[in-house]
Structures are given as C-alpha cells and as structure tokens.
Short mmCIF file of C-alpha atoms and ligand atoms in Angstrom, two decimals:
data_model
loop_
_atom_site.label_atom_id
_atom_site.label_comp_id
_atom_site.label_asym_id
_atom_site.label_seq_id
_atom_site.Cartn_x
_atom_site.Cartn_y
_atom_site.Cartn_z
CA UNK A 1 145.54 123.96 99.97
CA UNK A 2 146.72 121.90 103.02
CA UNK A 3 144.17 119.41 103.90
CA UNK A 4 143.19 119.85 107.64
CA UNK A 5 141.93 117.24 109.92
CA UNK A 6 138.66 119.39 110.45
CA UNK A 7 137.65 118.94 106.60
CA UNK A 8 137.89 115.09 107.16
CA UNK A 9 135.69 115.26 109.91
CA UNK A 10 133.22 117.69 108.36
CA UNK A 11 133.05 115.06 105.40
CA UNK A 12 132.79 111.94 107.59
CA UNK A 13 129.99 113.57 109.56
CA UNK A 14 126.48 112.33 108.21
CA UNK A 15 123.01 112.30 109.86
CA UNK A 16 122.93 108.59 111.13
CA UNK A 17 119.46 107.22 111.91
CA UNK A 18 120.57 103.46 112.82
CA UNK A 19 123.38 102.92 115.30
CA UNK A 20 125.22 99.56 115.92
CA UNK A 21 124.36 98.34 119.58
CA UNK A 22 127.28 96.28 119.63
CA UNK A 23 129.66 98.85 119.58
CA UNK A 24 130.17 101.03 122.97
CA UNK A 25 130.49 104.87 122.91
CA UNK A 26 133.05 106.06 125.45
CA UNK A 27 131.19 108.38 127.87
CA UNK A 28 134.06 110.67 128.87
CA UNK A 29 135.28 111.08 125.09
CA UNK A 30 131.30 112.18 124.53
CA UNK A 31 131.64 114.42 127.38
CA UNK A 32 135.04 116.04 126.25
CA UNK A 33 132.91 116.66 122.91
CA UNK A 34 130.55 118.58 124.74
CA UNK A 35 133.32 120.68 126.34
CA UNK A 36 134.50 121.43 122.62
CA UNK A 37 130.83 122.47 122.09
CA UNK A 38 131.07 125.02 124.66
CA UNK A 39 134.08 126.76 122.89
CA UNK A 40 131.64 127.91 119.92
CA UNK A 41 131.30 131.59 119.61
CA UNK A 42 128.37 132.77 121.26
CA UNK A 43 126.64 136.33 121.07
CA UNK A 44 127.92 138.51 123.65
CA UNK A 45 129.81 135.78 125.11
CA UNK A 46 126.42 135.14 126.89
CA UNK A 47 126.57 131.53 126.49
CA UNK A 48 122.83 130.99 127.17
CA UNK A 49 123.05 127.33 126.76
CA UNK A 50 122.99 124.02 128.85
CA UNK A 51 124.00 120.76 127.29
CA UNK A 52 122.31 117.31 128.86
CA UNK A 53 124.29 114.45 128.09
CA UNK A 54 121.90 111.31 128.52
CA UNK A 55 123.53 108.03 129.41
CA UNK A 56 121.01 106.21 131.85
CA UNK A 57 119.06 103.30 129.71
CA UNK A 58 115.93 104.47 131.62
CA UNK A 59 116.06 108.37 130.46
CA UNK A 60 117.10 107.39 126.91
CA UNK A 61 114.13 105.19 126.59
CA UNK A 62 111.76 108.02 127.97
CA UNK A 63 113.71 110.49 125.26
CA UNK A 64 113.36 108.31 122.44
CA UNK A 65 109.49 108.04 123.36
CA UNK A 66 109.74 111.79 123.22
CA UNK A 67 111.33 112.08 119.98
CA UNK A 68 108.39 109.65 118.41
CA UNK A 69 110.81 106.65 118.60
CA UNK A 70 112.49 107.84 115.35
CA UNK A 71 115.38 105.23 114.96
CA UNK A 72 118.03 107.94 115.38
CA UNK A 73 116.75 108.32 118.71
CA UNK A 74 115.58 105.09 119.83
CA UNK A 75 118.90 103.18 118.54
CA UNK A 76 121.16 105.80 120.01
CA UNK A 77 123.15 104.67 122.83
CA UNK A 78 123.46 108.31 124.06
CA UNK A 79 121.80 111.43 123.63
CA UNK A 80 122.84 115.18 123.92
CA UNK A 81 120.10 117.59 124.27
CA UNK A 82 121.20 121.39 123.62
CA UNK A 83 119.03 123.57 125.74
CA UNK A 84 118.67 127.21 125.31
CA UNK A 85 118.51 129.27 128.33
CA UNK A 86 117.78 132.79 127.59
CA UNK A 87 116.26 133.30 131.19
CA UNK A 88 120.08 132.85 132.39
CA UNK A 89 120.94 136.39 130.86
CA UNK A 90 121.34 138.07 134.04
CA UNK A 91 123.24 135.29 135.55
CA UNK A 92 125.72 135.35 132.43
CA UNK A 93 126.20 139.01 132.48
CA UNK A 94 127.44 138.97 136.22
CA UNK A 95 129.79 135.90 135.10
CA UNK A 96 131.51 138.27 132.49
CA UNK A 97 131.57 141.12 134.55
CA UNK A 98 133.24 139.07 137.28
CA UNK A 99 135.77 137.74 134.51
CA UNK A 100 136.37 141.05 133.35
CA UNK A 101 137.24 142.59 136.86
CA UNK A 102 139.61 139.53 137.25
CA UNK A 103 141.28 140.68 133.99
CA UNK A 104 141.44 144.15 134.45
CA UNK A 105 141.77 143.71 138.16
CA UNK A 106 145.33 145.15 138.66
CA UNK A 107 145.70 147.19 135.44
CA UNK A 108 146.00 150.79 135.78
CA UNK A 109 145.17 153.97 133.51
CA UNK A 110 146.30 152.36 130.29
CA UNK A 111 143.67 149.87 129.92
CA UNK A 112 140.88 152.18 131.57
CA UNK A 113 139.08 152.89 128.27
CA UNK A 114 138.94 149.13 127.40
CA UNK A 115 137.83 148.47 130.58
CA UNK A 116 134.98 151.09 130.74
CA UNK A 117 133.98 150.24 127.21
CA UNK A 118 133.71 146.32 128.22
CA UNK A 119 132.18 146.88 131.43
CA UNK A 120 129.59 149.69 129.89
CA UNK A 121 128.74 146.79 127.22
CA UNK A 122 127.73 144.35 130.05
CA UNK A 123 126.43 146.81 132.41
CA UNK A 124 124.40 148.84 130.13
CA UNK A 125 124.11 147.43 126.32
CA UNK A 126 123.56 144.09 127.06
CA UNK A 127 120.70 144.72 129.69
CA UNK A 128 118.99 147.22 127.60
CA UNK A 129 118.66 144.54 124.98
CA UNK A 130 117.57 141.70 127.04
CA UNK A 131 115.45 143.64 129.39
CA UNK A 132 112.08 142.92 128.73
CA UNK A 133 108.05 143.13 130.15
CA UNK A 134 105.65 140.87 128.94
CA UNK A 135 106.87 141.65 125.35
CA UNK A 136 105.97 145.45 125.33
CA UNK A 137 109.55 146.76 126.13
CA UNK A 138 110.73 144.93 123.18
CA UNK A 139 108.14 146.29 121.14
CA UNK A 140 108.91 149.52 122.20
CA UNK A 141 112.65 149.31 121.71
CA UNK A 142 112.05 147.91 118.12
CA UNK A 143 109.82 150.99 117.10
CA UNK A 144 112.55 153.39 118.61
CA UNK A 145 115.31 151.57 116.64
CA UNK A 146 113.27 151.85 113.64
CA UNK A 147 112.87 155.47 113.87
CA UNK A 148 116.29 155.96 114.74
CA UNK A 149 117.41 153.57 111.89
CA UNK A 150 115.97 156.22 109.39
CA UNK A 151 119.00 158.30 109.90
CA UNK A 152 121.57 155.80 110.97
CA UNK A 153 122.61 152.44 110.79
CA UNK A 154 120.91 150.64 113.62
CA UNK A 155 120.97 147.32 115.60
CA UNK A 156 117.24 146.24 115.31
CA UNK A 157 117.10 142.76 116.59
CA UNK A 158 115.49 143.70 119.90
CA UNK A 159 112.14 141.97 120.57
CA UNK A 160 111.92 138.99 122.59
CA UNK A 161 111.39 136.72 119.35
CA UNK A 162 114.48 138.22 117.94
CA UNK A 163 116.71 137.16 121.25
CA UNK A 164 115.21 133.71 121.14
CA UNK A 165 116.60 133.61 117.55
CA UNK A 166 120.00 134.87 119.01
CA UNK A 167 120.02 132.57 121.74
CA UNK A 168 119.04 129.27 119.44
CA UNK A 169 121.80 130.60 116.65
CA UNK A 170 124.57 130.38 119.31
CA UNK A 171 123.47 127.11 120.82
CA UNK A 172 123.13 125.59 117.20
CA UNK A 173 127.02 126.67 116.71
CA UNK A 174 127.94 124.75 119.72
CA UNK A 175 125.74 121.74 118.66
CA UNK A 176 127.55 121.64 115.38
CA UNK A 177 131.11 121.88 117.34
CA UNK A 178 129.93 118.92 119.08
CA UNK A 179 128.88 117.09 115.89
CA UNK A 180 132.18 117.97 114.44
CA UNK A 181 134.24 116.81 117.61
CA UNK A 182 132.22 113.51 117.56
CA UNK A 183 132.88 113.02 113.92
CA UNK A 184 136.65 113.53 114.33
CA UNK A 185 136.96 110.66 116.89
CA UNK A 186 134.82 108.80 114.21
CA UNK A 187 131.81 108.82 116.42
CA UNK A 188 128.40 109.31 114.83
CA UNK A 189 125.55 111.69 115.53
CA UNK A 190 122.09 113.01 114.18
CA UNK A 191 120.60 116.43 115.19
CA UNK A 192 117.12 116.29 115.79
CA UNK A 193 114.21 118.72 116.14
CA UNK A 194 111.43 115.91 115.48
CA UNK A 195 110.50 115.74 119.27
CA UNK A 196 107.89 116.79 121.97
CA UNK A 197 109.74 119.52 123.49
CA UNK A 198 107.17 120.03 126.60
CA UNK A 199 107.72 116.13 127.23
CA UNK A 200 111.45 116.35 126.89
CA UNK A 201 111.76 119.45 129.28
CA UNK A 202 109.71 117.53 131.63
CA UNK A 203 111.96 114.47 131.58
CA UNK A 204 114.88 116.68 132.19
CA UNK A 205 113.42 118.75 134.82
CA UNK A 206 113.79 122.02 132.80
CA UNK A 207 112.22 125.29 133.84
CA UNK A 208 109.36 126.62 131.66
CA UNK A 209 111.25 129.26 129.93
CA UNK A 210 114.14 126.91 128.86
CA UNK A 211 113.75 125.70 125.07
CA UNK A 212 115.05 122.88 123.47
CA UNK A 213 117.30 123.65 120.61
CA UNK A 214 117.89 119.97 119.47
CA UNK A 215 118.59 116.41 120.64
CA UNK A 216 121.48 114.67 119.07
CA UNK A 217 121.70 110.91 118.74
CA UNK A 218 125.24 109.45 119.52
CA UNK A 219 126.52 106.23 118.48
CA UNK A 220 128.50 103.97 115.65
CA UNK A 221 126.67 104.12 112.38
CA UNK A 222 124.99 100.74 111.42
CA UNK A 223 124.86 99.24 108.14
CA UNK A 224 121.99 101.02 106.48
CA UNK A 225 122.22 103.73 109.28
CA UNK A 226 122.85 106.53 106.43
CA UNK A 227 119.85 106.82 104.38
CA UNK A 228 121.57 107.37 101.05
CA UNK A 229 123.97 109.59 99.23
CA UNK A 230 124.24 113.00 100.57
CA UNK A 231 122.28 115.55 98.85
CA UNK A 232 122.98 119.24 98.40
CA UNK A 233 121.68 121.85 96.17
CA UNK A 234 124.35 122.82 93.42
CA UNK A 235 126.78 125.05 95.17
CA UNK A 236 126.12 127.85 92.59
CA UNK A 237 122.65 128.07 93.69
CA UNK A 238 123.96 129.32 97.25
CA UNK A 239 126.99 131.17 96.78
CA UNK A 240 127.32 134.51 95.79
CA UNK A 241 130.49 136.62 95.55
CA UNK A 242 129.46 140.26 95.91
C1 FMN B 1 118.15 121.49 113.04
C2 FMN B 1 117.86 120.02 112.64
C3 FMN B 1 117.03 119.19 112.90
C4 FMN B 1 116.94 117.90 112.53
N1 FMN B 1 115.95 116.86 112.78
C5 FMN B 1 115.93 115.91 112.34
C6 FMN B 1 114.96 114.97 112.86
O1 FMN B 1 114.16 115.15 113.72
N2 FMN B 1 115.22 113.46 112.34
C7 FMN B 1 116.07 113.15 111.36
O2 FMN B 1 116.33 111.96 111.39
N3 FMN B 1 117.05 114.04 111.19
C8 FMN B 1 117.14 115.35 111.31
N4 FMN B 1 117.69 116.17 110.99
C9 FMN B 1 118.91 116.00 109.88
C10 FMN B 1 118.82 116.31 108.51
O3 FMN B 1 117.76 115.71 108.06
C11 FMN B 1 119.85 116.14 107.93
O4 FMN B 1 120.87 117.15 108.42
C12 FMN B 1 120.03 116.44 106.18
O5 FMN B 1 119.05 115.52 105.77
C13 FMN B 1 121.35 116.48 105.58
O6 FMN B 1 121.82 115.06 105.75
P1 FMN B 1 123.46 114.96 106.31
O7 FMN B 1 123.19 115.66 107.97
O8 FMN B 1 123.72 113.55 106.50
O9 FMN B 1 124.47 115.59 105.70
C14 FMN B 1 118.10 117.56 111.52
C15 FMN B 1 119.07 118.49 110.94
C16 FMN B 1 118.95 119.45 111.66
C17 FMN B 1 120.08 120.67 111.21
#
C-alpha cells in the first residue's frame, strides 16, 4: 500500500490542550483549512453549517471563559467554532435549485429525467423531510414512516431531533476535515464540546436556532500539550467484517 500524505496528517493529529504562545499561526492558512472543511460531504448537500474564525484577542478571551477556561481554549491563539444552522434549510434548498438550474440550463431533453429527479428532490422530498410545525408534523411523519415501513424499506429519520442529528453529523465531518487539513500543515487543534453554548452564541451574535457543534482550539503544541499516549480500545473490539 502506498503511504498517503493524509495518513501522516491523521497520525500527527492529537487533541492538544496547551499551545506554545511564542509560535504564530498564519490566519490565512487557517482560513484555507476552513475552506477545506466546507468540502466535506453533507447530507442532501444542504451545508447547514457556518464556521466562525476567532482571531481577536478580546473575543478569544471571552470564548475561553465560555469554555470554562479549559487550557485548550485559554492557550489557543485562534479558535474555530463549527455552528449548525438547521434553520437555514430553505435558503440552502434555494441555492441547490439555483445551482441545478444553472447546470441543466441549456441542456435539452437528454437530461430531462435527471433534471426532473434532482428538482423533485429539492422541491418535494427535502421540504417534506425538513418541514415541521412545533414538532407535530415530525411526529406524524415518523408514525407514517413506521407504518409504511412494515411493508417496505422506509426512510425513518424524520423527527426534528433526527434532523438535528443529521445536521450535526455533517458539520462534524467538516470539523474533522478542518483538523486534518490543519495537521497536514503541521498545526495543532483540539475539538471541544465542554462549553456554555448559550454564552458562545451570545458572543458570536448567533440566532436562537443556531447550535454549537464544537469549538476547535488552534495553535502549535507546547511541551506537555499532549496529555499522554494515544489510547484506543483494541481494533478487534470495534471492527466487524460481515
Ligand atoms: C466532539 C468532541 C468533543 C470534545 N471535547 C473536548 C473538550 O471539551 N475538552 C478537551 O480537552 N477535549 C475534548 N475532546 C477531545 C477528546 O478528549 C480526544 O479526542 C480523545 O481523548 C482522543 O484523543 P486524541 O484526539 O488525541 O486522539 C473532544 C473530542 C470530540 C470529538
């Protein structure tokens, strides 16, 4: 097997809790890693995420407090907040439709089926899955899916809770893309969910419906910044060939 650069970056990445303040972090390079994050796969290509790149000292201090002053946040020279914006689904559907219209624009009958299928997906299926009314419509859809599922394979993740999981899943994939891209440049990171989400949202001026997926501390590892040897349960315990 040919060793790929990505394997090295995966190996290099550790959760670093203490950063070296004497070493600087290039803002533009971090920004480019955030751009790589947005190339992650995303459910229905809805991209229900936003990334806040914190570079100002004053904001960094406020964010560290909201992260309970844990050292991965307090010593980080920059922070990246991965935010879930499930509330933006209609806007993202519209962007997808616009993109498809541009793609299919001048092509004639040959692609008609593909176009209709794709358009139906964004005009009918996604709105059916994402529409809700105080959780009631979601519950109804779930009951309906369970009944139909008795007779044929059925998509079942239809409640608003399910959709939150779906949106967080995609955002976490983007966060991992970011951390691996950073590792490829020799930069360190630490994902964090130990935080006061209400305070974080207030600092960033986020709307009520936005959710914090994770905050990622960024910098260069200081001596003792990695808290010990990497621990994983034996691979045999988690790997099943079926
Ligand atoms: C979603 C998520 C949340 C985490 N939250 C924290 C956190 O709040 N503080 C922290 O120090 N580490 C946090 N971690 C880091 C884990 O503790 C770490 O990934 C794990 O111990 C494995 O170590 P490694 O990343 O060095 O391989 C988090 C990791 C993930 C994926």
